[in-house]
Short mmCIF file of C-alpha atoms and ligand atoms in Angstrom, two decimals:
data_model
loop_
_atom_site.label_atom_id
_atom_site.label_comp_id
_atom_site.label_asym_id
_atom_site.label_seq_id
_atom_site.Cartn_x
_atom_site.Cartn_y
_atom_site.Cartn_z
CA UNK R 1 -3.62 19.54 -20.41
CA UNK R 2 -1.54 17.28 -17.83
CA UNK R 3 -0.18 19.89 -15.26
CA UNK R 4 3.15 19.10 -13.82
CA UNK R 5 4.50 21.04 -10.71
CA UNK R 6 8.01 21.65 -10.74
CA UNK R 7 10.49 22.17 -7.77
CA UNK R 8 13.76 23.57 -9.20
CA UNK R 9 15.59 22.98 -5.94
CA UNK R 10 19.00 24.03 -4.75
CA UNK R 11 22.65 23.68 -5.72
CA UNK R 12 22.71 21.73 -9.06
CA UNK R 13 18.86 21.41 -8.75
CA UNK R 14 17.89 24.39 -11.21
CA UNK R 15 20.31 23.32 -13.74
CA UNK R 16 19.52 19.67 -13.94
CA UNK R 17 15.72 20.23 -13.74
CA UNK R 18 16.03 22.82 -16.65
CA UNK R 19 17.56 20.12 -18.64
CA UNK R 20 14.73 17.75 -17.78
CA UNK R 21 12.08 20.30 -18.77
CA UNK R 22 13.61 20.81 -22.28
CA UNK R 23 13.68 17.00 -22.78
CA UNK R 24 10.12 16.67 -21.60
CA UNK R 25 8.95 19.58 -23.75
CA UNK R 26 10.50 17.97 -26.58
CA UNK R 27 8.63 14.53 -26.16
CA UNK R 28 5.49 16.40 -25.10
CA UNK R 29 5.58 18.02 -28.68
CA UNK R 30 6.41 14.63 -30.41
CA UNK R 31 3.83 12.40 -28.49
CA UNK R 32 1.19 14.98 -28.03
CA UNK R 33 1.32 14.63 -24.24
CA UNK R 34 -0.03 18.25 -23.58
CA UNK R 35 2.23 18.77 -20.51
CA UNK R 36 2.13 21.94 -18.81
CA UNK R 37 4.65 23.01 -16.22
CA UNK R 38 4.03 25.01 -13.23
CA UNK R 39 6.66 26.47 -11.00
CA UNK R 40 6.25 25.63 -7.40
CA UNK R 41 9.40 27.11 -5.69
CA UNK R 42 10.78 25.41 -2.54
CA UNK R 43 14.08 24.89 -0.77
CA UNK R 44 16.89 26.95 0.60
CA UNK R 45 16.72 29.82 -1.67
CA UNK R 46 13.08 30.14 -1.26
CA UNK R 47 13.60 30.01 2.40
CA UNK R 48 16.13 33.04 2.22
CA UNK R 49 13.85 34.97 0.05
CA UNK R 50 10.40 34.41 1.45
CA UNK R 51 11.05 33.01 5.02
CA UNK R 52 9.62 29.49 4.39
CA UNK R 53 11.03 26.67 2.52
CA UNK R 54 7.57 25.44 1.20
CA UNK R 55 5.21 28.42 0.91
CA UNK R 56 1.54 27.84 1.06
CA UNK R 57 1.12 28.78 -2.63
CA UNK R 58 3.68 26.13 -3.86
CA UNK R 59 2.19 23.67 -1.62
CA UNK R 60 -1.35 24.21 -3.18
CA UNK R 61 0.31 23.94 -6.77
CA UNK R 62 1.71 20.64 -5.72
CA UNK R 63 -1.62 19.27 -4.34
CA UNK R 64 -3.60 20.31 -7.56
CA UNK R 65 -1.05 19.13 -10.05
CA UNK R 66 -1.18 15.66 -11.93
CA UNK R 67 2.45 14.93 -10.90
CA UNK R 68 5.35 16.93 -9.30
CA UNK R 69 8.82 16.89 -10.76
CA UNK R 70 11.20 17.70 -7.98
CA UNK R 71 15.00 18.75 -8.03
CA UNK R 72 17.25 18.03 -4.91
CA UNK R 73 16.96 20.61 -2.24
CA UNK R 74 19.81 21.59 0.21
CA UNK R 75 19.49 22.00 3.94
CA UNK R 76 15.65 22.38 3.98
CA UNK R 77 15.05 18.94 2.70
CA UNK R 78 13.32 18.05 5.94
CA UNK R 79 10.84 21.03 5.54
CA UNK R 80 10.23 20.27 1.81
CA UNK R 81 10.51 16.58 0.93
CA UNK R 82 10.04 14.92 4.58
CA UNK R 83 6.99 17.30 4.82
CA UNK R 84 5.51 16.55 1.34
CA UNK R 85 5.98 12.81 1.96
CA UNK R 86 3.81 13.17 5.19
CA UNK R 87 1.44 15.67 3.86
CA UNK R 88 0.46 13.88 0.77
CA UNK R 89 0.91 10.56 2.43
CA UNK R 90 3.47 9.57 -0.28
CA UNK R 91 4.08 6.20 1.35
CA UNK R 92 5.88 4.37 -1.34
CA UNK R 93 9.53 5.49 -2.29
CA UNK R 94 10.41 3.21 -5.34
CA UNK R 95 14.05 3.17 -6.43
CA UNK R 96 15.12 1.37 -9.36
CA UNK R 97 18.68 0.52 -9.91
CA UNK R 98 20.14 -0.92 -13.04
CA UNK R 99 23.60 -1.08 -14.65
CA UNK R 100 24.12 0.74 -17.91
CA UNK R 101 26.14 -0.53 -20.75
CA UNK R 102 29.12 1.51 -21.17
CA UNK R 103 29.53 2.56 -17.48
CA UNK R 104 32.19 1.08 -15.47
CA UNK R 105 30.72 -0.86 -12.45
CA UNK R 106 31.57 -3.92 -10.38
CA UNK R 107 28.68 -5.80 -11.72
CA UNK R 108 27.26 -6.26 -15.17
CA UNK R 109 23.67 -7.17 -14.52
CA UNK R 110 22.22 -5.43 -11.72
CA UNK R 111 18.54 -5.01 -12.01
CA UNK R 112 16.94 -4.32 -8.70
CA UNK R 113 14.42 -1.93 -7.19
CA UNK R 114 14.30 -0.71 -3.45
CA UNK R 115 10.88 -0.45 -2.38
CA UNK R 116 11.12 1.61 0.67
CA UNK R 117 8.29 2.53 3.17
CA UNK R 118 8.27 6.33 3.23
CA UNK R 119 6.24 7.67 6.31
CA UNK R 120 7.02 5.85 9.50
CA UNK R 121 9.94 3.87 11.10
CA UNK R 122 12.59 6.14 13.11
CA UNK R 123 12.03 8.90 10.34
CA UNK R 124 8.74 9.45 11.58
CA UNK R 125 10.68 12.17 13.67
CA UNK R 126 9.31 11.67 17.02
CA UNK R 127 12.09 12.62 19.11
CA UNK R 128 12.96 14.06 22.77
CA UNK R 129 16.20 15.74 23.48
CA UNK R 130 17.21 16.45 27.07
CA UNK R 131 20.41 18.04 28.26
CA UNK R 132 22.08 14.63 28.34
CA UNK R 133 20.12 12.19 26.26
CA UNK R 134 18.24 11.74 22.99
CA UNK R 135 15.45 9.60 22.11
CA UNK R 136 13.79 8.67 18.71
CA UNK R 137 10.64 6.53 18.56
CA UNK R 138 10.40 3.61 15.88
CA UNK R 139 6.89 3.43 14.64
CA UNK R 140 5.79 0.50 12.47
CA UNK R 141 2.10 -0.09 12.07
CA UNK R 142 -0.01 -2.89 10.17
CA UNK R 143 -1.75 -0.69 7.72
CA UNK R 144 1.41 1.11 6.63
CA UNK R 145 3.36 -2.14 6.28
CA UNK R 146 0.70 -3.94 4.51
CA UNK R 147 0.26 -1.17 1.86
CA UNK R 148 3.94 -0.76 1.04
CA UNK R 149 4.28 -4.59 1.05
CA UNK R 150 1.36 -4.66 -1.56
CA UNK R 151 3.16 -2.16 -3.74
CA UNK R 152 6.45 -4.42 -3.61
CA UNK R 153 4.58 -7.63 -4.46
CA UNK R 154 2.42 -6.03 -7.28
CA UNK R 155 5.75 -4.61 -8.72
CA UNK R 156 7.30 -8.10 -8.42
CA UNK R 157 4.80 -9.48 -10.66
CA UNK R 158 5.70 -7.40 -13.46
CA UNK R 159 9.45 -8.27 -12.87
CA UNK R 160 11.46 -11.41 -11.83
CA UNK R 161 8.87 -12.40 -9.26
CA UNK R 162 11.23 -12.20 -6.10
CA UNK R 163 10.91 -10.07 -2.89
CA UNK R 164 13.36 -9.76 -0.33
CA UNK R 165 12.16 -8.33 3.08
CA UNK R 166 14.86 -6.31 4.72
CA UNK R 167 14.78 -6.14 8.57
CA UNK R 168 16.70 -6.29 11.87
CA UNK R 169 14.31 -8.65 13.68
CA UNK R 170 17.27 -10.31 15.58
CA UNK R 171 17.67 -6.85 17.45
CA UNK R 172 14.22 -4.92 17.40
CA UNK R 173 11.07 -6.73 17.62
CA UNK R 174 9.55 -3.76 15.76
CA UNK R 175 11.54 -4.71 12.78
CA UNK R 176 10.38 -8.38 13.13
CA UNK R 177 6.83 -7.14 13.15
CA UNK R 178 7.54 -5.61 9.78
CA UNK R 179 8.88 -8.66 8.36
CA UNK R 180 5.92 -10.71 9.61
CA UNK R 181 3.29 -8.20 8.20
CA UNK R 182 5.00 -8.37 4.90
CA UNK R 183 5.25 -12.20 4.77
CA UNK R 184 1.40 -12.30 5.47
CA UNK R 185 0.93 -9.93 2.60
CA UNK R 186 3.25 -12.28 0.33
CA UNK R 187 1.21 -15.22 0.91
CA UNK R 188 -1.36 -13.67 -1.13
CA UNK R 189 0.96 -14.10 -4.24
CA UNK R 190 1.55 -17.66 -4.97
CA UNK R 191 3.99 -16.90 -7.76
CA UNK R 192 6.21 -14.64 -5.96
CA UNK R 193 9.19 -15.94 -4.22
CA UNK R 194 9.75 -14.42 -0.70
CA UNK R 195 12.70 -14.39 1.49
CA UNK R 196 13.89 -12.12 4.31
CA UNK R 197 17.13 -10.80 5.45
CA UNK R 198 18.71 -8.76 8.01
CA UNK R 199 19.91 -5.47 6.77
CA UNK R 200 23.41 -5.97 7.65
CA UNK R 201 23.63 -8.92 5.45
CA UNK R 202 21.78 -7.07 2.64
CA UNK R 203 24.31 -4.54 2.69
CA UNK R 204 27.10 -7.28 2.46
CA UNK R 205 25.32 -9.10 -0.42
CA UNK R 206 24.63 -5.94 -2.42
CA UNK R 207 28.45 -5.83 -2.51
CA UNK R 208 29.26 -9.46 -3.14
CA UNK R 209 26.17 -10.51 -5.10
CA UNK R 210 23.84 -7.73 -5.94
CA UNK R 211 22.46 -9.64 -9.08
CA UNK R 212 20.36 -11.99 -6.91
CA UNK R 213 18.03 -9.25 -5.87
CA UNK R 214 14.80 -8.26 -7.59
CA UNK R 215 13.01 -6.27 -5.08
CA UNK R 216 14.13 -5.29 -1.73
CA UNK R 217 11.15 -4.30 0.48
CA UNK R 218 12.66 -2.10 3.36
CA UNK R 219 11.35 0.00 6.31
CA UNK R 220 12.25 3.82 5.79
CA UNK R 221 15.80 4.16 7.40
CA UNK R 222 17.18 0.88 5.81
CA UNK R 223 15.93 1.66 2.28
CA UNK R 224 17.68 5.41 2.65
CA UNK R 225 21.09 3.77 3.36
CA UNK R 226 20.69 0.87 0.87
CA UNK R 227 19.95 3.04 -1.77
CA UNK R 228 23.28 5.19 -1.58
CA UNK R 229 25.09 1.63 -1.51
CA UNK R 230 23.14 0.55 -4.56
CA UNK R 231 23.77 3.82 -6.39
CA UNK R 232 27.38 3.20 -5.81
CA UNK R 233 27.39 -0.10 -7.43
CA UNK R 234 25.85 1.21 -10.70
CA UNK R 235 28.54 3.69 -11.21
CA UNK R 236 27.47 7.00 -10.01
CA UNK R 237 24.59 8.44 -7.78
CA UNK R 238 24.09 10.89 -10.58
CA UNK R 239 22.25 8.21 -12.58
CA UNK R 240 19.57 7.46 -10.13
CA UNK R 241 16.06 8.19 -9.90
CA UNK R 242 13.11 7.70 -7.51
CA UNK R 243 9.29 8.08 -7.23
CA UNK R 244 7.33 8.94 -4.09
CA UNK R 245 3.88 7.87 -4.69
CA UNK R 246 0.54 7.59 -2.77
CA UNK R 247 -2.54 6.07 -4.33
CA UNK R 248 -3.27 9.68 -5.63
CA UNK R 249 -0.13 11.65 -5.89
CA UNK R 250 3.16 11.11 -7.40
CA UNK R 251 6.49 13.00 -6.86
CA UNK R 252 9.60 12.30 -8.84
CA UNK R 253 13.12 13.16 -7.61
CA UNK R 254 16.75 11.91 -7.94
CA UNK R 255 18.35 9.82 -5.32
CA UNK R 256 21.10 12.37 -4.75
CA UNK R 257 21.12 15.49 -3.01
CA UNK R 258 21.85 18.96 -4.09
CA UNK R 259 25.52 18.34 -4.41
CA UNK R 260 26.91 21.72 -3.20
CA UNK R 261 30.38 20.53 -3.83
CA UNK R 262 30.39 20.37 -7.48
CA UNK R 263 29.92 23.09 -10.32
CA UNK R 264 26.38 22.89 -11.63
CA UNK R 265 27.53 23.27 -15.17
CA UNK R 266 29.11 20.08 -14.75
CA UNK R 267 26.51 18.09 -12.94
CA UNK R 268 25.30 14.93 -14.27
CA UNK R 269 21.60 15.32 -15.30
CA UNK R 270 20.87 11.97 -16.26
CA UNK R 271 19.28 10.96 -12.81
CA UNK R 272 16.92 13.82 -12.87
CA UNK R 273 16.15 13.19 -16.61
CA UNK R 274 15.21 9.54 -15.73
CA UNK R 275 12.86 10.87 -12.98
CA UNK R 276 11.06 12.64 -15.94
CA UNK R 277 10.78 9.29 -17.70
CA UNK R 278 9.80 7.44 -14.43
CA UNK R 279 6.97 10.32 -14.06
CA UNK R 280 5.71 9.62 -17.73
CA UNK R 281 5.42 6.01 -16.97
CA UNK R 282 3.40 6.59 -13.83
CA UNK R 283 1.12 8.98 -15.54
CA UNK R 284 0.53 6.35 -18.37
CA UNK R 285 -0.82 3.99 -15.69
CA UNK R 286 -2.68 6.63 -14.05
CA UNK R 287 -4.29 8.06 -17.13
CA UNK R 288 -4.63 4.89 -19.13
CA UNK R 289 -2.45 6.82 -22.03
CA UNK R 290 -0.17 4.71 -23.91
CA UNK R 291 1.56 7.63 -25.41
CA UNK R 292 2.96 8.46 -21.95
CA UNK R 293 4.64 5.15 -21.82
CA UNK R 294 6.15 5.57 -25.29
CA UNK R 295 7.58 8.76 -24.35
CA UNK R 296 8.91 7.68 -21.31
CA UNK R 297 10.69 4.57 -23.18
CA UNK R 298 11.99 7.12 -25.67
CA UNK R 299 13.80 9.23 -22.95
CA UNK R 300 15.24 6.16 -21.44
CA UNK R 301 16.52 4.72 -24.45
CA UNK R 302 18.22 8.10 -25.29
CA UNK R 303 19.98 8.01 -21.80
CA UNK R 304 21.06 4.41 -22.44
CA UNK R 305 22.35 5.47 -25.68
CA UNK R 306 24.47 8.31 -24.56
CA UNK R 307 25.91 6.10 -21.98
CA UNK R 308 26.86 3.49 -24.21
CA UNK R 309 28.47 5.89 -26.74
CA UNK R 310 30.49 7.17 -23.89
CA UNK R 311 31.71 10.32 -25.51
CA UNK R 312 29.44 12.87 -23.67
CA UNK R 313 29.77 11.97 -20.07
CA UNK R 314 30.22 14.28 -17.16
CA UNK R 315 33.12 14.20 -14.73
CA UNK R 316 31.45 11.71 -12.32
CA UNK R 317 31.54 9.24 -14.97
CA UNK R 318 35.01 9.77 -15.91
CA UNK R 319 34.12 12.43 -18.84
CA UNK R 320 34.68 15.88 -19.49
CA UNK R 321 31.13 16.92 -20.72
CA UNK R 322 29.12 19.73 -19.27
CA UNK R 323 25.62 19.51 -18.37
CA UNK R 324 24.55 21.37 -21.33
CA UNK R 325 26.37 18.98 -23.72
CA UNK R 326 24.53 15.94 -22.43
CA UNK R 327 21.20 17.59 -22.72
CA UNK R 328 21.96 18.74 -26.35
CA UNK R 329 22.95 15.00 -27.07
CA UNK R 330 19.78 13.60 -25.85
CA UNK R 331 17.42 16.09 -27.61
CA UNK R 332 19.58 15.48 -30.90
CA UNK R 333 19.18 11.54 -30.32
CA UNK R 334 15.37 11.79 -29.78
CA UNK R 335 14.75 14.06 -32.97
CA UNK R 336 17.16 12.03 -35.16
CA UNK R 337 15.49 8.90 -34.04
CA UNK R 338 12.04 10.14 -34.87
CA UNK R 339 12.58 11.75 -38.22
P1 LIG W 1 21.96 14.63 0.63
O1 LIG W 1 22.39 14.62 2.09
O2 LIG W 1 20.89 15.69 0.31
O3 LIG W 1 21.73 13.43 0.02
P2 LIG W 1 24.84 15.03 -0.03
O4 LIG W 1 25.79 16.07 -0.32
O5 LIG W 1 25.03 14.20 1.39
O6 LIG W 1 23.26 15.21 0.03
P3 LIG W 1 24.58 13.67 -2.45
O7 LIG W 1 24.20 15.08 -2.87
O8 LIG W 1 23.75 12.62 -2.69
O9 LIG W 1 25.00 13.69 -1.01
O10 LIG W 1 26.15 13.46 -3.12
C1 LIG W 1 26.99 12.56 -2.86
C2 LIG W 1 28.20 12.85 -3.65
O11 LIG W 1 27.84 12.60 -5.01
C3 LIG W 1 28.77 14.28 -3.69
O12 LIG W 1 30.17 14.19 -3.64
C4 LIG W 1 28.11 14.97 -4.97
O13 LIG W 1 28.92 15.99 -5.57
C5 LIG W 1 28.01 13.83 -5.89
N1 LIG W 1 27.06 13.83 -6.80
C6 LIG W 1 25.48 13.86 -6.37
N2 LIG W 1 24.75 13.96 -7.42
C7 LIG W 1 25.65 14.26 -8.52
C8 LIG W 1 25.41 14.63 -9.92
N3 LIG W 1 23.96 14.73 -10.37
N4 LIG W 1 26.45 14.77 -10.68
C9 LIG W 1 27.76 14.69 -10.31
N5 LIG W 1 27.96 14.24 -9.06
C10 LIG W 1 26.89 14.28 -8.04
#
């Protein structure tokens, strides 16, 4: 049995997570993955009902599972995901952005991954607020920079072998330190190209020439901001997925938030569905089981097919389809293909 803890989250979360679970159940049966799903309630609704956003019982279920599938949470994001990142030391945030055939975007061949340090920088949350001042501490350490750099360079070896280190070393020496430590790690990877770039230039290059990027290695805050920009480039933030990993744990969530401004019946579930695919890929490496990789690919191909067909798209992609129509089409496609 492979145990998956599940946070349904808030807003559109429960809807798109349920769609994802239906699809995971489908591939679990087809590929004999033996997935077991364990509810780990967390978020705004849970805070209202139980007085805390991440109850201890949920935390224990997450710690004891093989992986966690998380939907977006609303206002309590800080108490849930920021806490979990620290508690489980989920130091690597991996966010792939790839253009899909059939989806309108400014560029055709974007295929980049943001590898974001997930535990320090300004988001470490060491702050002091007085009556007429506010201060936040920017923390960059050698150990944490080295380990995230290693993740980025290892990933580059499986891709186009290029890492761009993002920083703002012309203004803050702390970011120069991030760059220097990352460059040192890069010297161990003879066949990977390394360059570094100021974050403002990276924001510009993402708009005018995003196809030049393979891996962007970033400190915490810059990775957060550039991710939304990259999501805009591929057509919709509703298509984006991400992994938060440590050496032991993996937590998978879409890049977007709970989208309280839209009707959940029309939410795009594909980013969340792709988190399921990403989770299976990670489990495949972790457990050394090939069938997980095959199932992961199956889901991804189904998503690509639906986007290419273009007749079952949610409103964020210019269509009229409901979330359930998309789910139905994915399952139909997977079943038909495997008969
Ligand atoms: P957060 O601060 O948690 O990231 P947010 O509301 O600031 O949340 P997002 O939730 O990422 O930002 O949403 C940005 C915009 O994209 C919103 O207008 C939202 O409705 C839309 N959006 C986000 N996710 C989806 C989705 N899955 N399907 C359709 N629209 C979405």
